[in-house]
Coordinates of C-alpha atoms and ligand atoms in Angstrom, one line a residue:
M1 CA 130.9 111.0 95.1
S2 CA 129.5 110.4 98.5
V3 CA 128.3 107.2 99.8
T4 CA 124.3 107.8 98.7
A5 CA 124.3 109.1 95.3
S6 CA 126.2 105.9 94.2
F7 CA 124.1 103.4 96.4
I8 CA 121.8 105.7 94.6
G9 CA 123.2 105.3 91.5
E10 CA 123.5 101.4 92.1
A11 CA 119.5 100.9 92.9
Q12 CA 118.7 103.5 89.8
K13 CA 121.2 101.3 86.9
F14 CA 118.2 99.0 88.2
C15 CA 115.3 99.3 84.7
M16 CA 112.6 98.5 86.4
A17 CA 113.7 98.5 90.5
L18 CA 111.5 97.5 92.5
I19 CA 111.7 99.7 95.6
V20 CA 109.9 100.2 99.2
Q21 CA 109.7 103.3 100.7
K22 CA 108.2 103.3 104.1
Y23 CA 106.3 106.8 105.5
G24 CA 106.6 107.0 109.2
G25 CA 103.5 109.0 111.1
T26 CA 104.3 113.0 110.6
S27 CA 105.8 112.6 107.2
V28 CA 101.5 111.0 106.9
G29 CA 100.1 113.4 109.2
N30 CA 97.4 114.9 108.2
T31 CA 96.1 115.3 104.1
D32 CA 98.2 117.5 102.4
R33 CA 101.6 115.1 104.1
I34 CA 99.6 112.6 102.3
K35 CA 99.5 114.5 99.5
N36 CA 102.6 114.8 99.3
V37 CA 103.8 110.9 99.8
A38 CA 102.2 110.7 97.0
A39 CA 104.1 113.5 94.1
R40 CA 106.6 111.8 95.6
V41 CA 105.7 107.7 95.1
A42 CA 104.5 109.8 91.9
K43 CA 108.6 110.3 91.0
Y44 CA 109.6 106.8 90.9
H45 CA 106.4 105.5 89.2
A46 CA 107.1 107.7 86.4
Q47 CA 110.9 106.0 86.4
G48 CA 109.2 103.2 85.2
D49 CA 109.4 101.3 89.0
K50 CA 107.8 99.6 91.2
I51 CA 107.1 100.8 94.1
V52 CA 106.0 99.1 97.3
V53 CA 104.8 101.6 100.3
V54 CA 104.8 101.2 103.9
V55 CA 102.3 103.6 105.9
S56 CA 102.3 103.8 110.0
A57 CA 99.5 105.5 111.4
M58 CA 99.0 109.7 111.4
S59 CA 101.3 110.7 114.1
G60 CA 99.0 110.6 117.6
V61 CA 96.1 108.3 116.2
T62 CA 98.0 105.2 117.4
D63 CA 98.6 107.1 121.0
G64 CA 95.5 108.5 120.9
L65 CA 93.4 104.8 120.7
I66 CA 96.0 103.3 123.4
K67 CA 94.2 106.5 125.9
L68 CA 90.9 105.8 124.6
A69 CA 91.7 101.7 126.0
K70 CA 93.3 102.9 128.6
D71 CA 90.9 105.4 129.8
I72 CA 87.8 102.1 129.7
A73 CA 90.7 99.2 131.7
P74 CA 94.5 99.9 133.1
L75 CA 95.8 97.0 132.0
P76 CA 93.7 96.5 129.0
S77 CA 93.4 92.6 127.0
E78 CA 96.6 92.6 124.8
R79 CA 94.3 90.9 121.9
E80 CA 91.9 94.0 121.6
M81 CA 94.6 95.7 121.5
D82 CA 96.2 94.2 118.5
M83 CA 92.8 94.5 116.8
L84 CA 92.2 98.7 117.8
L85 CA 96.1 99.8 117.1
A86 CA 95.7 98.0 113.4
T87 CA 92.7 100.2 111.9
G88 CA 95.8 103.6 112.6
E89 CA 97.5 101.4 109.6
Q90 CA 94.4 101.5 107.7
Q91 CA 92.7 104.4 107.7
T92 CA 97.0 105.5 106.3
I93 CA 97.0 102.9 103.5
A94 CA 92.8 103.3 102.3
L95 CA 94.2 107.3 102.6
T96 CA 97.5 107.3 100.5
A97 CA 95.1 105.1 97.9
I98 CA 92.9 107.7 97.2
A99 CA 95.6 110.4 96.8
L100 CA 96.5 108.7 94.4
H101 CA 94.2 107.7 92.8
T102 CA 93.8 111.6 92.2
I103 CA 96.5 112.3 90.9
G104 CA 95.9 108.9 88.0
I105 CA 98.2 106.4 89.6
P106 CA 96.9 103.3 90.2
A107 CA 97.3 101.9 93.2
V108 CA 95.6 99.7 95.8
S109 CA 95.9 99.4 99.3
M110 CA 96.9 96.2 101.1
T111 CA 95.8 95.6 105.7
G112 CA 99.2 92.6 107.3
A113 CA 97.3 89.9 106.6
Q114 CA 96.8 91.2 102.4
A115 CA 100.3 91.6 102.4
G116 CA 101.1 87.8 103.3
I117 CA 103.7 88.9 106.5
V118 CA 102.5 85.7 109.4
T119 CA 103.7 86.7 112.2
D120 CA 103.6 84.3 116.3
G121 CA 100.9 85.3 118.3
V122 CA 102.3 86.8 121.0
H123 CA 99.8 90.5 121.1
T124 CA 101.6 93.9 121.1
K125 CA 105.5 92.4 120.0
A126 CA 104.3 89.8 117.1
K127 CA 107.4 88.1 115.7
I128 CA 107.4 87.9 111.8
H129 CA 107.6 83.8 110.9
N130 CA 107.6 84.3 107.2
I131 CA 105.6 86.3 104.7
T132 CA 103.9 85.1 101.5
P133 CA 103.3 88.4 99.5
Q134 CA 102.0 86.9 96.7
Q135 CA 99.1 89.6 96.2
V136 CA 101.9 91.7 96.9
H137 CA 103.6 90.3 93.5
T138 CA 100.2 90.5 91.3
A139 CA 99.4 94.0 92.4
L140 CA 102.8 95.0 91.7
D141 CA 102.9 92.8 88.2
A142 CA 99.0 94.6 86.6
G143 CA 100.8 97.9 86.8
N144 CA 99.7 99.5 90.8
V145 CA 101.8 101.2 93.1
V146 CA 101.0 98.7 96.3
I147 CA 100.6 100.8 99.8
V148 CA 101.1 98.3 102.7
A149 CA 99.9 98.6 105.9
G150 CA 103.0 98.3 108.6
F151 CA 103.0 97.2 112.0
Q152 CA 100.0 94.6 111.9
G153 CA 100.7 90.6 110.0
E154 CA 98.7 88.5 111.4
T155 CA 98.3 85.1 112.2
A156 CA 98.4 81.6 111.2
A157 CA 95.1 81.0 112.7
G158 CA 93.7 84.8 111.1
Q159 CA 94.0 86.6 114.4
I160 CA 95.4 90.0 114.1
T161 CA 98.8 90.9 115.6
T162 CA 101.1 94.1 116.4
L163 CA 105.1 94.7 115.6
G164 CA 105.9 97.0 119.1
R165 CA 105.2 100.5 118.8
G166 CA 107.2 102.1 114.9
G167 CA 106.8 98.2 113.6
S168 CA 106.3 99.8 110.9
D169 CA 110.1 100.0 110.0
L170 CA 109.9 96.5 110.4
T171 CA 106.9 95.8 108.0
A172 CA 109.1 97.3 105.2
I173 CA 112.2 95.6 105.5
A174 CA 110.7 92.5 106.3
L175 CA 109.0 93.6 102.8
A176 CA 112.1 94.8 101.7
A177 CA 113.8 91.7 101.7
A178 CA 111.6 88.9 101.1
L179 CA 110.2 90.9 97.8
K180 CA 114.5 91.2 97.4
A181 CA 113.4 95.2 97.1
D182 CA 116.7 96.7 94.8
L183 CA 115.9 99.6 97.3
C184 CA 115.1 100.0 100.7
Q185 CA 114.5 104.0 101.5
I186 CA 113.4 104.8 105.6
Y187 CA 110.9 108.3 104.6
T188 CA 111.4 110.1 108.2
D189 CA 110.7 113.6 109.6
V190 CA 115.0 114.4 110.0
D191 CA 117.4 113.8 107.2
G192 CA 119.2 111.6 108.7
V193 CA 120.4 108.8 111.4
Y194 CA 122.5 112.2 113.6
T195 CA 125.3 111.0 116.4
T196 CA 122.3 112.1 118.9
D197 CA 119.1 112.8 118.4
P198 CA 119.3 116.8 116.5
R199 CA 116.2 117.8 119.1
I200 CA 118.3 117.9 122.1
V201 CA 121.4 118.8 120.8
P202 CA 121.0 120.9 117.3
N203 CA 124.8 121.0 116.7
A204 CA 124.2 117.1 116.4
K205 CA 125.8 115.9 113.0
K206 CA 124.3 114.1 109.8
L207 CA 125.5 110.5 109.1
S208 CA 126.0 109.9 105.4
E209 CA 126.7 106.2 106.7
I210 CA 126.3 103.7 110.2
S211 CA 126.6 99.7 110.1
Y212 CA 124.1 97.5 111.5
D213 CA 125.2 97.0 115.2
E214 CA 125.7 100.6 115.5
M215 CA 122.6 102.0 114.4
L216 CA 121.2 98.4 116.2
E217 CA 122.5 99.4 120.0
L218 CA 121.6 103.2 118.7
A219 CA 118.5 102.3 118.3
S220 CA 117.0 99.6 121.0
L221 CA 118.5 102.6 123.5
G222 CA 116.4 105.0 122.4
A223 CA 117.1 106.9 119.4
K224 CA 113.5 106.9 118.1
V225 CA 114.6 107.2 114.6
M226 CA 114.3 102.9 113.8
Q227 CA 113.2 100.3 115.6
S228 CA 115.0 98.0 116.4
R229 CA 114.2 95.2 115.5
S230 CA 113.6 96.1 112.9
V231 CA 117.3 96.8 112.3
E232 CA 117.6 92.8 113.8
F233 CA 116.4 91.5 111.0
A234 CA 118.2 94.2 108.1
K235 CA 121.1 92.8 109.4
K236 CA 120.4 89.0 109.3
F237 CA 118.9 89.2 105.8
G238 CA 122.0 91.9 104.8
V239 CA 118.5 94.0 103.8
V240 CA 120.7 97.5 103.4
F241 CA 118.3 100.7 103.7
E242 CA 118.5 104.8 103.4
V243 CA 116.9 106.8 106.3
R244 CA 115.6 110.0 104.9
S245 CA 113.1 112.3 105.2
S246 CA 109.9 112.9 103.4
L247 CA 110.4 116.5 103.0
N248 CA 113.4 117.1 101.0
D249 CA 115.8 115.8 99.0
N250 CA 118.4 115.5 101.7
P251 CA 120.6 112.7 100.7
G252 CA 120.3 110.9 104.0
T253 CA 122.0 108.1 105.7
I254 CA 123.1 103.7 104.3
V255 CA 123.2 102.0 107.3
K256 CA 125.1 98.6 105.9
E257 CA 127.8 96.3 107.2
E258 CA 130.8 98.1 109.0
T259 CA 133.9 98.6 107.1
K260 CA 137.5 98.9 108.9
S261 CA 137.1 103.1 108.4
M262 CA 134.5 102.7 111.1
E263 CA 136.1 101.5 113.9
G264 CA 137.9 104.5 113.3
V265 CA 135.3 106.4 115.0
V266 CA 135.2 105.7 119.2
V267 CA 131.6 107.0 119.9
R268 CA 129.3 107.2 116.8
G269 CA 125.6 108.0 118.7
V270 CA 124.7 109.2 122.1
A271 CA 120.8 107.7 122.7
L272 CA 118.2 108.9 125.7
D273 CA 115.8 106.3 126.9
K274 CA 113.6 107.6 128.2
N275 CA 110.4 105.1 128.6
Q276 CA 112.4 102.7 130.6
A277 CA 110.9 102.7 134.3
K278 CA 112.5 100.2 137.4
V279 CA 112.3 98.1 139.6
T280 CA 113.6 97.7 143.2
L281 CA 112.7 94.1 144.4
V282 CA 113.8 94.6 148.4
G283 CA 115.0 91.9 150.9
V284 CA 114.5 89.1 148.7
P285 CA 116.3 86.0 150.5
D286 CA 119.8 85.0 148.9
K287 CA 119.8 81.8 148.0
P288 CA 119.7 79.8 144.5
G289 CA 116.4 79.7 142.6
V290 CA 115.6 82.8 143.4
A291 CA 116.6 85.5 140.6
A292 CA 115.6 82.5 138.3
K293 CA 112.1 82.3 139.5
I294 CA 111.7 85.8 139.4
F295 CA 113.2 86.8 135.7
K296 CA 111.3 83.1 134.3
A297 CA 108.6 84.9 135.1
L298 CA 108.5 87.9 133.8
G299 CA 110.1 86.5 131.2
D300 CA 106.9 84.2 130.6
A301 CA 104.8 87.2 130.8
T302 CA 106.4 88.7 128.1
V303 CA 107.9 91.3 130.4
N304 CA 111.0 92.3 128.4
V305 CA 113.8 93.5 131.0
D306 CA 116.7 95.5 130.1
M307 CA 119.3 95.8 133.4
I308 CA 119.6 93.6 136.2
I309 CA 121.8 94.3 139.0
Q310 CA 122.1 92.4 142.6
N311 CA 123.6 94.0 145.4
I312 CA 125.4 92.9 147.7
S313 CA 123.6 90.4 150.4
H314 CA 123.2 91.6 153.4
G315 CA 121.4 90.3 156.8
T316 CA 122.5 87.7 159.6
G317 CA 121.3 83.9 159.3
T318 CA 119.4 83.6 155.4
P319 CA 121.0 86.9 154.2
A320 CA 118.6 88.7 152.0
T321 CA 119.9 91.2 149.0
D322 CA 118.3 93.6 146.1
I323 CA 117.3 93.1 143.0
S324 CA 116.6 95.8 140.2
F325 CA 115.8 95.4 136.4
T326 CA 115.2 98.1 134.2
A327 CA 111.9 96.8 131.3
D328 CA 109.9 99.3 128.9
K329 CA 107.5 101.9 130.8
P330 CA 104.6 100.6 129.2
D331 CA 105.3 96.8 131.1
L332 CA 105.7 98.8 134.5
L333 CA 101.9 97.6 135.2
K334 CA 102.4 94.6 134.1
A335 CA 106.0 93.1 136.0
Q336 CA 104.5 94.8 139.3
K337 CA 101.8 92.2 138.7
V338 CA 103.8 88.9 138.4
I339 CA 105.5 90.2 140.2
E340 CA 102.3 91.0 143.7
G341 CA 102.2 87.0 142.7
L342 CA 105.6 85.7 144.2
K343 CA 105.6 87.5 146.7
K344 CA 104.5 84.9 149.3
E345 CA 106.8 82.2 147.3
V346 CA 109.6 84.3 146.7
G347 CA 109.5 85.8 150.3
Y348 CA 111.3 90.0 149.4
R349 CA 109.7 92.6 151.9
E350 CA 109.2 95.1 149.4
V351 CA 109.1 96.8 146.2
I352 CA 109.5 100.6 144.5
T353 CA 108.9 101.4 141.3
A354 CA 110.7 104.6 140.0
E355 CA 109.3 105.4 136.6
K356 CA 111.5 109.1 136.2
I357 CA 114.8 107.6 134.9
G358 CA 116.7 108.0 131.7
K359 CA 119.3 105.7 130.1
L360 CA 122.2 107.5 128.3
S361 CA 124.0 105.8 126.3
I362 CA 127.5 106.2 123.9
V363 CA 128.2 103.7 121.2
G364 CA 130.7 103.3 118.7
V365 CA 132.3 100.0 117.4
G366 CA 135.6 101.7 117.8
M367 CA 134.9 101.7 121.8
K368 CA 136.6 97.1 120.9
S369 CA 139.9 99.0 120.4
H370 CA 139.6 102.7 122.9
T371 CA 140.5 102.6 126.4
G372 CA 139.4 105.4 129.0
V373 CA 135.7 105.4 128.3
A374 CA 134.0 104.7 130.9
G375 CA 136.0 107.3 132.9
K376 CA 135.8 110.4 130.3
L377 CA 131.5 109.2 130.4
F378 CA 131.6 108.9 133.9
E379 CA 133.9 112.2 134.0
T380 CA 131.8 114.6 132.2
L381 CA 128.0 113.4 134.3
A382 CA 129.9 114.0 137.3
N383 CA 131.2 117.4 136.6
E384 CA 127.2 117.7 135.7
G385 CA 125.9 116.6 138.4
V386 CA 124.5 114.1 137.3
N387 CA 124.8 110.7 139.7
I388 CA 124.8 107.4 138.1
D389 CA 122.2 104.4 139.3
M390 CA 123.5 101.8 136.6
I391 CA 125.9 100.8 133.9
S392 CA 126.1 98.5 131.6
T393 CA 128.2 97.9 129.2
S394 CA 129.2 95.7 126.0
E395 CA 131.8 95.2 123.7
I396 CA 131.1 98.7 121.8
K397 CA 128.4 100.7 123.7
I398 CA 127.9 101.7 127.2
S399 CA 124.8 102.9 129.2
V400 CA 123.9 104.6 131.7
V401 CA 120.7 104.9 134.0
I402 CA 120.1 108.5 135.4
D403 CA 117.6 110.8 136.8
L404 CA 115.1 112.1 134.1
A405 CA 115.2 115.4 135.1
K406 CA 118.1 115.4 133.6
G407 CA 118.5 112.8 131.0
E408 CA 118.7 116.4 127.9
Q409 CA 121.7 118.4 129.8
A410 CA 123.2 115.0 129.9
V411 CA 122.9 113.8 126.6
K412 CA 124.4 118.2 126.0
A413 CA 127.4 117.3 127.8
V414 CA 127.5 114.0 126.8
H415 CA 127.7 115.1 123.2
A416 CA 130.2 117.9 123.7
A417 CA 132.7 115.6 125.2
F418 CA 133.2 112.7 122.4
I419 CA 131.7 114.6 119.1
G420 CA 132.0 118.0 120.0
Ligands
ADP501 P1 107.6 108.1 111.4 O1 107.6 108.4 112.4 O2 108.5 108.2 111.0 O3 108.6 106.5 112.2 P2 109.9 108.2 114.4 O4 109.4 109.9 115.6 O5 109.7 107.1 115.7 O6 109.8 109.1 112.6 O7 111.0 108.9 114.7 C1 112.2 109.7 114.5 C2 113.0 110.5 114.9 O8 113.7 110.1 116.2 C3 112.8 112.0 115.0 O9 112.7 113.2 115.3 C4 114.2 112.6 116.1 O10 113.6 113.6 117.2 C5 114.1 110.8 116.9 N1 116.1 111.2 117.4 C6 116.1 110.6 118.1 N2 117.7 109.9 118.3 C7 117.5 110.8 116.9 C8 118.9 110.2 116.0 N3 120.5 110.0 116.8 N4 119.2 110.6 114.7 C9 118.1 110.8 114.1 N5 116.5 111.0 114.9 C10 117.0 110.8 115.9
LIG502 N1 102.1 103.5 114.2 C1 102.6 102.5 115.0 C2 103.8 103.1 116.1 O1 103.2 104.5 116.5 C3 103.7 102.0 114.3 C4 104.9 103.1 113.7 O2 104.6 104.6 113.6 O3 105.6 102.0 112.9 O4 103.9 102.5 116.6
MG503 MG1 109.4 105.6 114.9

């Protein structure tokens, strides 16, 4: 029996299992798709299961709302962005509830706040503090399917917040933990986690299972299929979950604790992050405390910095150096503003930004016990004529920053070299 089948079999042994299902943007992308979701939920409901459905905004809606705001102001207030973006998911919870009513299933929709999701006050990337899903329990006990708006919460002071792009995954995993769900299913537009994005490499292989750590690295390195913070949360609270398709009944990918057999594979997956930007401060005085000033200010402004590279010093007198870092593209304007504010205090010469970069990464727990992986990666890229701009490594991953225009070509070559 496959892992997936046995996992689902386990869950079905519970009578009245509590199941959390999350449907992403494409899965609720139009009214037919929403009816399709309702039909799938109805099947589980007919078995007597208690079901909590988490939905995203219809595909394109969140991007459309962001565009509207940016047409008015390049750097809109983050509180108002949360107020705006939270409306996307509120449309789909109501539409999904209506679709369920139409086929005779009692259902009630809830905002993140009504579902008891309490967050900190960091607008646009809030962290969940706690969940008190009292209203969810009450509605489930009354026989309802409960439909919760993904991606949103509320501070203790009643401010609406959002959980970062892709945050409906986090809503689902966190609710599964809080409700002690028997099963957590993430329904999306691919039928599982693949060795790389199947849209870039059509012969990418579907994984029947993957460890939390590998999924976490792949997700934070650009594999959009899961939001990285949701995987971090799942690992912390031991939430085993399945990524599967809302468009067919194929078994998906189980994400769970690492097992011994997983170490046999050197490279589990390849990811490409197109959402990073690079900032270089040229001619920074090379003396103690300068880097601290720069990165403390960026941190205070909640800019998520990823790779950092400092060049060797040059010049006479007080030596100067160049410092480059990467950050999420949507944070670039904010980062530039912070850096400009430091010009006098730090005394750098100029700032250069680059948006046309891609970060390619290979990930695998097997890298801990295999040598020669970096050499093979660099050789593969060299053979493709791809120049490496920045490098960073951890025990289970190697990342390189390259020219965005060569990103997909590089992913294809690296996938062929390591996975086939
Ligand atoms: P949803 O709207 O359901 O949350 P997303 O668009 O966020 O879905 O994520 C699904 C997409 O992730 C897929 O369409 C696929 O192109 C992309 N993706 C990137 N890397 C991978 C991977 N390794 N395995 C599967 N899908 C991936
Ligand atoms: N609608 C939000 C986004 O597009 C959250 C999600 O889809 O998970 O990022
Ligand atoms: Mg997503």
